[in-house]
Tab-separated table of C-alpha atoms in Angstrom:
chain	number	residue	atom	x	y	z
A	1	MET	CA	130.042	110.121	139.466
A	2	PRO	CA	129.686	110.082	135.675
A	3	THR	CA	126.186	109.366	134.484
A	4	THR	CA	125.450	106.836	131.806
A	5	THR	CA	122.695	107.153	129.252
A	6	PRO	CA	120.404	104.138	129.421
A	7	GLN	CA	120.394	102.184	126.196
A	8	ALA	CA	117.141	101.707	124.351
A	9	PRO	CA	115.915	98.110	124.323
A	10	PRO	CA	116.592	96.252	121.068
A	11	LEU	CA	113.850	96.444	118.475
A	12	PRO	CA	111.743	93.314	117.895
A	13	ARG	CA	113.083	91.259	114.981
A	14	VAL	CA	110.410	90.838	112.294
A	15	VAL	CA	110.568	88.959	108.982
A	16	LEU	CA	108.080	90.007	106.285
A	17	ALA	CA	107.430	87.981	103.124
A	18	LEU	CA	105.917	89.267	99.868
A	19	HIS	CA	106.325	88.676	96.134
A	20	ARG	CA	108.384	91.744	95.319
A	21	VAL	CA	108.990	95.152	96.878
A	22	GLY	CA	107.197	98.025	95.162
A	23	PRO	CA	107.335	101.736	95.993
A	24	TYR	CA	104.298	101.686	98.261
A	25	HIS	CA	105.656	98.675	100.140
A	26	HIS	CA	108.990	100.459	100.509
A	27	THR	CA	107.309	103.465	102.135
A	28	ARG	CA	105.575	101.236	104.680
A	29	PHE	CA	108.819	99.453	105.446
A	30	LEU	CA	110.669	102.724	106.048
A	31	ALA	CA	108.032	103.679	108.620
A	32	ALA	CA	108.152	100.208	110.190
A	33	CYS	CA	111.903	100.484	110.759
A	34	ALA	CA	111.228	102.950	113.578
A	35	HIS	CA	109.553	100.129	115.501
A	36	PHE	CA	111.113	96.882	114.248
A	37	ALA	CA	114.387	95.390	113.106
A	38	LEU	CA	112.878	94.450	109.773
A	39	THR	CA	113.965	91.830	107.259
A	40	VAL	CA	111.978	91.779	104.004
A	41	VAL	CA	112.026	88.596	101.911
A	42	GLU	CA	110.996	88.687	98.250
A	43	THR	CA	109.499	85.295	97.399
A	44	ARG	CA	109.321	86.043	93.646
A	45	PRO	CA	112.075	88.625	93.078
A	46	GLU	CA	111.980	88.349	89.270
A	47	SER	CA	108.187	88.626	88.984
A	48	GLN	CA	106.859	90.939	86.278
A	49	GLU	CA	103.330	91.071	87.647
A	50	TYR	CA	104.288	94.654	88.490
A	51	PRO	CA	107.567	95.628	86.773
A	52	TRP	CA	108.712	98.059	89.439
A	53	VAL	CA	112.209	99.459	89.583
A	54	VAL	CA	114.239	97.516	92.137
A	55	PRO	CA	114.705	99.413	95.454
A	56	PRO	CA	118.086	101.050	96.036
A	57	GLU	CA	120.822	98.910	97.521
A	58	SER	CA	121.201	101.110	100.612
A	59	LEU	CA	118.154	100.284	102.726
A	60	PRO	CA	117.364	100.663	106.441
A	61	TYR	CA	115.897	97.154	106.359
A	62	LYS	CA	117.469	93.907	105.213
A	63	LEU	CA	116.318	92.641	101.832
A	64	LEU	CA	116.624	88.919	101.104
A	65	ARG	CA	115.317	86.874	98.187
A	66	ILE	CA	114.021	83.356	97.671
A	67	HIS	CA	115.752	81.663	94.719
A	68	GLY	CA	115.363	78.527	92.636
A	69	ALA	CA	112.000	78.903	90.892
A	70	ALA	CA	111.734	77.617	87.329
A	71	ASP	CA	109.272	80.409	86.497
A	72	PRO	CA	109.480	84.003	87.822
A	73	GLU	CA	105.744	83.894	88.607
A	74	ASP	CA	105.997	80.691	90.653
A	75	ASP	CA	107.742	79.390	93.779
A	76	PRO	CA	110.669	76.947	94.055
A	77	PRO	CA	110.063	73.263	94.908
A	78	LEU	CA	108.990	72.416	98.446
A	79	ALA	CA	112.344	71.014	99.584
A	80	SER	CA	114.142	74.167	98.480
A	81	LEU	CA	111.564	76.384	100.172
A	82	HIS	CA	111.851	74.525	103.468
A	83	ARG	CA	115.628	74.799	103.338
A	84	GLN	CA	115.647	78.519	102.495
A	85	TRP	CA	112.978	79.566	105.009
A	86	ARG	CA	114.613	77.517	107.750
A	87	ALA	CA	117.933	79.275	107.093
A	88	ILE	CA	116.329	82.746	106.933
A	89	LEU	CA	114.429	82.387	110.207
A	90	GLN	CA	117.517	81.018	111.904
A	91	ARG	CA	119.859	83.692	110.508
A	92	THR	CA	117.550	86.598	111.384
A	93	ALA	CA	116.593	85.165	114.793
A	94	ALA	CA	113.057	86.254	113.941
A	95	GLU	CA	110.661	86.964	116.791
A	96	ALA	CA	107.601	87.461	114.557
A	97	VAL	CA	106.681	86.878	110.913
A	98	VAL	CA	104.393	88.764	108.505
A	99	SER	CA	103.073	87.095	105.337
A	100	VAL	CA	101.469	89.213	102.583
A	101	GLY	CA	99.003	86.506	101.598
A	102	TRP	CA	98.512	82.831	102.356
A	103	ALA	CA	97.821	81.085	99.026
A	104	ASP	CA	101.365	80.654	97.658
A	105	ARG	CA	103.428	77.552	98.303
A	106	SER	CA	106.167	79.791	99.724
A	107	TYR	CA	103.809	81.409	102.240
A	108	GLN	CA	102.504	78.017	103.333
A	109	VAL	CA	106.025	76.693	103.917
A	110	LEU	CA	106.793	79.862	105.893
A	111	LEU	CA	103.696	79.165	107.988
A	112	GLN	CA	104.953	75.665	108.766
A	113	GLN	CA	108.460	76.844	109.623
A	114	ALA	CA	107.139	79.653	111.846
A	115	GLN	CA	104.851	77.234	113.683
A	116	ARG	CA	107.756	74.877	114.344
A	117	ARG	CA	109.535	77.775	116.051
A	118	ARG	CA	106.358	78.904	117.805
A	119	LEU	CA	106.644	82.328	116.215
A	120	PRO	CA	103.597	84.608	115.998
A	121	LEU	CA	102.575	84.934	112.361
A	122	VAL	CA	100.583	87.883	110.953
A	123	VAL	CA	98.812	87.722	107.580
A	124	ALA	CA	98.156	90.824	105.466
A	125	CYS	CA	94.934	90.512	103.455
A	126	ASP	CA	93.012	92.653	100.969
A	127	SER	CA	90.732	89.872	99.681
A	128	ARG	CA	86.956	90.393	99.726
A	129	GLN	CA	84.069	87.950	99.512
A	130	ARG	CA	82.858	89.471	96.233
A	131	ASP	CA	86.224	89.428	94.449
A	132	ARG	CA	85.469	86.116	92.704
A	133	PRO	CA	83.167	83.093	92.946
A	134	ARG	CA	83.745	81.196	96.193
A	135	PHE	CA	83.598	77.404	96.503
A	136	ALA	CA	82.968	75.574	99.763
A	137	SER	CA	85.925	73.192	99.394
A	138	ARG	CA	88.426	76.009	98.819
A	139	GLU	CA	86.971	78.099	101.617
A	140	TRP	CA	87.373	75.100	103.954
A	141	VAL	CA	91.071	74.867	103.038
A	142	LYS	CA	91.485	78.592	103.726
A	143	ARG	CA	89.919	78.146	107.147
A	144	GLN	CA	92.493	75.484	107.989
A	145	LEU	CA	95.382	77.687	106.805
A	146	LEU	CA	94.162	80.785	108.607
A	147	ALA	CA	93.897	78.865	111.865
A	148	GLY	CA	97.711	78.958	111.946
A	149	TYR	CA	97.939	82.758	112.001
A	150	SER	CA	98.051	84.810	115.177
A	151	SER	CA	96.543	88.003	113.764
A	152	ALA	CA	95.736	89.804	110.528
A	153	VAL	CA	96.104	93.249	108.994
A	154	VAL	CA	93.402	94.005	106.417
A	155	ALA	CA	92.765	96.612	103.732
A	156	GLY	CA	89.358	97.663	105.020
A	157	SER	CA	85.927	96.655	106.266
A	158	GLU	CA	85.185	94.187	103.431
A	159	SER	CA	88.463	92.336	103.952
A	160	ARG	CA	87.763	92.266	107.684
A	161	SER	CA	84.312	90.818	107.037
A	162	TYR	CA	85.696	88.163	104.695
A	163	LEU	CA	88.245	86.948	107.253
A	164	GLN	CA	85.536	86.791	109.895
A	165	GLN	CA	83.438	84.649	107.537
A	166	LEU	CA	86.439	82.317	107.333
A	167	GLY	CA	86.440	81.989	111.101
A	168	PHE	CA	89.214	84.445	111.964
A	169	PRO	CA	88.775	85.941	115.463
A	170	PRO	CA	87.468	89.535	115.105
A	171	ALA	CA	89.660	90.828	117.946
A	172	ALA	CA	92.790	89.650	116.081
A	173	ILE	CA	92.005	91.625	112.903
A	174	HIS	CA	93.550	95.090	112.518
A	175	GLN	CA	93.535	97.792	109.835
A	176	PRO	CA	94.494	99.523	107.658
A	177	TRP	CA	96.960	97.721	105.417
A	178	ASP	CA	96.345	99.808	102.284
A	179	VAL	CA	97.628	103.343	102.856
A	180	VAL	CA	98.799	106.354	100.805
A	181	ASP	CA	102.073	108.217	101.325
A	182	ASN	CA	100.486	111.666	101.413
A	183	ASP	CA	103.806	113.400	102.148
A	184	PHE	CA	105.292	112.080	98.900
A	185	PHE	CA	102.479	113.470	96.769
A	186	HIS	CA	102.238	116.707	98.771
A	187	HIS	CA	105.902	117.569	98.216
A	188	LEU	CA	106.083	116.765	94.511
A	189	PRO	CA	107.620	119.533	92.369
A	190	PRO	CA	105.321	121.248	89.858
A	191	ALA	CA	104.358	118.827	87.095
A	192	GLY	CA	104.535	121.331	84.266
A	193	PRO	CA	101.750	121.989	81.767
A	194	ALA	CA	98.645	119.956	82.413
A	195	HIS	CA	97.002	117.697	79.868
A	196	CYS	CA	95.611	119.472	76.833
A	197	SER	CA	92.062	118.712	77.979
A	198	PRO	CA	90.205	117.331	81.021
A	199	HIS	CA	90.322	113.555	81.314
A	200	PHE	CA	89.561	110.572	83.507
A	201	LEU	CA	92.454	108.360	84.635
A	202	CYS	CA	92.394	104.607	85.315
A	203	VAL	CA	95.570	102.933	86.645
A	204	SER	CA	95.548	99.137	86.962
A	205	ARG	CA	96.754	95.886	85.434
A	206	PHE	CA	95.047	94.894	82.188
A	207	VAL	CA	93.467	91.724	83.594
A	208	PRO	CA	89.808	90.573	83.599
A	209	LYS	CA	89.027	91.271	87.255
A	210	LYS	CA	89.741	94.994	86.784
A	211	ASN	CA	86.744	95.211	84.404
A	212	HIS	CA	88.127	97.571	81.766
A	213	ALA	CA	85.402	96.236	79.473
A	214	GLY	CA	82.771	97.725	81.760
A	215	LEU	CA	84.704	100.964	82.049
A	216	LEU	CA	85.035	101.375	78.266
A	217	GLN	CA	81.388	100.484	77.715
A	218	SER	CA	80.371	103.175	80.199
A	219	TYR	CA	82.806	105.641	78.683
A	220	GLY	CA	81.341	104.941	75.232
A	221	LEU	CA	77.847	105.766	76.565
A	222	TYR	CA	79.279	108.922	78.128
A	223	GLN	CA	80.705	109.984	74.759
A	224	SER	CA	77.420	109.155	72.991
A	225	GLU	CA	75.591	111.502	75.340
A	226	GLY	CA	77.962	114.371	74.606
A	227	GLY	CA	80.617	113.867	77.289
A	228	GLY	CA	83.826	115.624	76.316
A	229	TRP	CA	86.409	114.439	78.819
A	230	GLY	CA	89.112	112.069	77.638
A	231	LEU	CA	90.132	108.763	79.226
A	232	ASP	CA	93.678	107.579	79.963
A	233	LEU	CA	94.290	103.897	80.749
A	234	VAL	CA	97.670	103.284	82.398
A	235	GLY	CA	99.037	99.788	82.945
A	236	PHE	CA	99.922	96.583	81.153
A	237	GLY	CA	98.764	92.996	80.991
A	238	PRO	CA	97.412	90.223	78.751
A	239	LEU	CA	94.204	92.090	77.835
A	240	GLU	CA	95.987	94.994	76.155
A	241	PRO	CA	95.089	93.844	72.570
A	242	GLN	CA	91.404	93.585	73.538
A	243	LEU	CA	91.538	97.054	75.081
A	244	HIS	CA	92.938	98.534	71.864
A	245	ALA	CA	90.099	96.879	69.954
A	246	ALA	CA	87.508	98.219	72.407
A	247	VAL	CA	88.953	101.733	72.193
A	248	ALA	CA	88.746	101.576	68.390
A	249	GLY	CA	85.005	100.934	68.722
A	250	LEU	CA	84.324	104.063	70.802
A	251	PRO	CA	82.311	106.921	69.240
A	252	ASP	CA	85.524	109.016	69.389
A	253	PRO	CA	88.585	106.767	69.817
A	254	SER	CA	90.947	109.756	69.702
A	255	ARG	CA	89.811	110.808	73.181
A	256	CYS	CA	91.063	107.598	74.810
A	257	GLN	CA	94.711	106.589	75.074
A	258	ILE	CA	96.398	103.502	76.476
A	259	ARG	CA	99.671	104.273	78.230
A	260	PRO	CA	102.323	101.782	79.416
A	261	PHE	CA	103.200	100.865	82.997
A	262	LEU	CA	104.624	103.891	84.799
A	263	GLN	CA	107.162	104.015	87.606
A	264	LEU	CA	106.237	106.082	90.643
A	265	PRO	CA	107.595	109.520	89.571
A	266	GLN	CA	105.845	109.306	86.174
A	267	LEU	CA	102.729	107.862	87.790
A	268	ALA	CA	102.572	110.742	90.260
A	269	ARG	CA	102.733	113.155	87.332
A	270	ALA	CA	99.841	111.312	85.655
A	271	TYR	CA	97.780	111.634	88.839
A	272	HIS	CA	98.614	115.332	88.998
A	273	GLN	CA	97.504	115.947	85.424
A	274	ALA	CA	94.244	113.999	85.648
A	275	SER	CA	90.983	115.832	86.115
């Protein structure tokens, strides 16, 4: 009698929500597709918080977008969000949901819609207790929100500790969330001639919490004591004018340069050239 090859069971259907897909998200999603039938939903598809190049159209996962926001850095009105999330969860027949954060209006509506369908909901978190001042009233609200999540994936031990302080069950917290695609960097072609001189490299948004002021103050002391390495600052953000002013006040401003936001191939080259 002819034999038949048993069919593999269908992959679990997972919906994941985040602001906008970047290259490091994309790498994670490619790996996840081996285990899940993944639908990724961009809640702020026009956001310029990180002006990444849009992923290619041909993807092994579905890519959907939330629409209707008046501002690219905000979410649509509640009624629109409820309507869109209801349609997405119904269309995808989701069996589980992942939310990259909990503070946005869109994530909170997703939480409500997932609970109505009794879907397990996972939150991805890289927040730490020491990231900013914490206020009891806000922390209480977070506790109530987090009570609706089934489990969490965190960046590391400090994020794990912070969720536990907010009452999240330790056994339901998993890590890591923040990872590096080592294969990508290992297989890069030669980057060509290195920088003309050794230098430090800092890559981040130009926003207060990244503390470029402290970095430049320390770098100025380093120069004053005879340090000869340069400093490259890569990124963009509202503090760029202040950074230019701070660089101008260094003992040797010519050794420090501010470079614009770089897409992944150019960023990898900058990493390669840094000392």
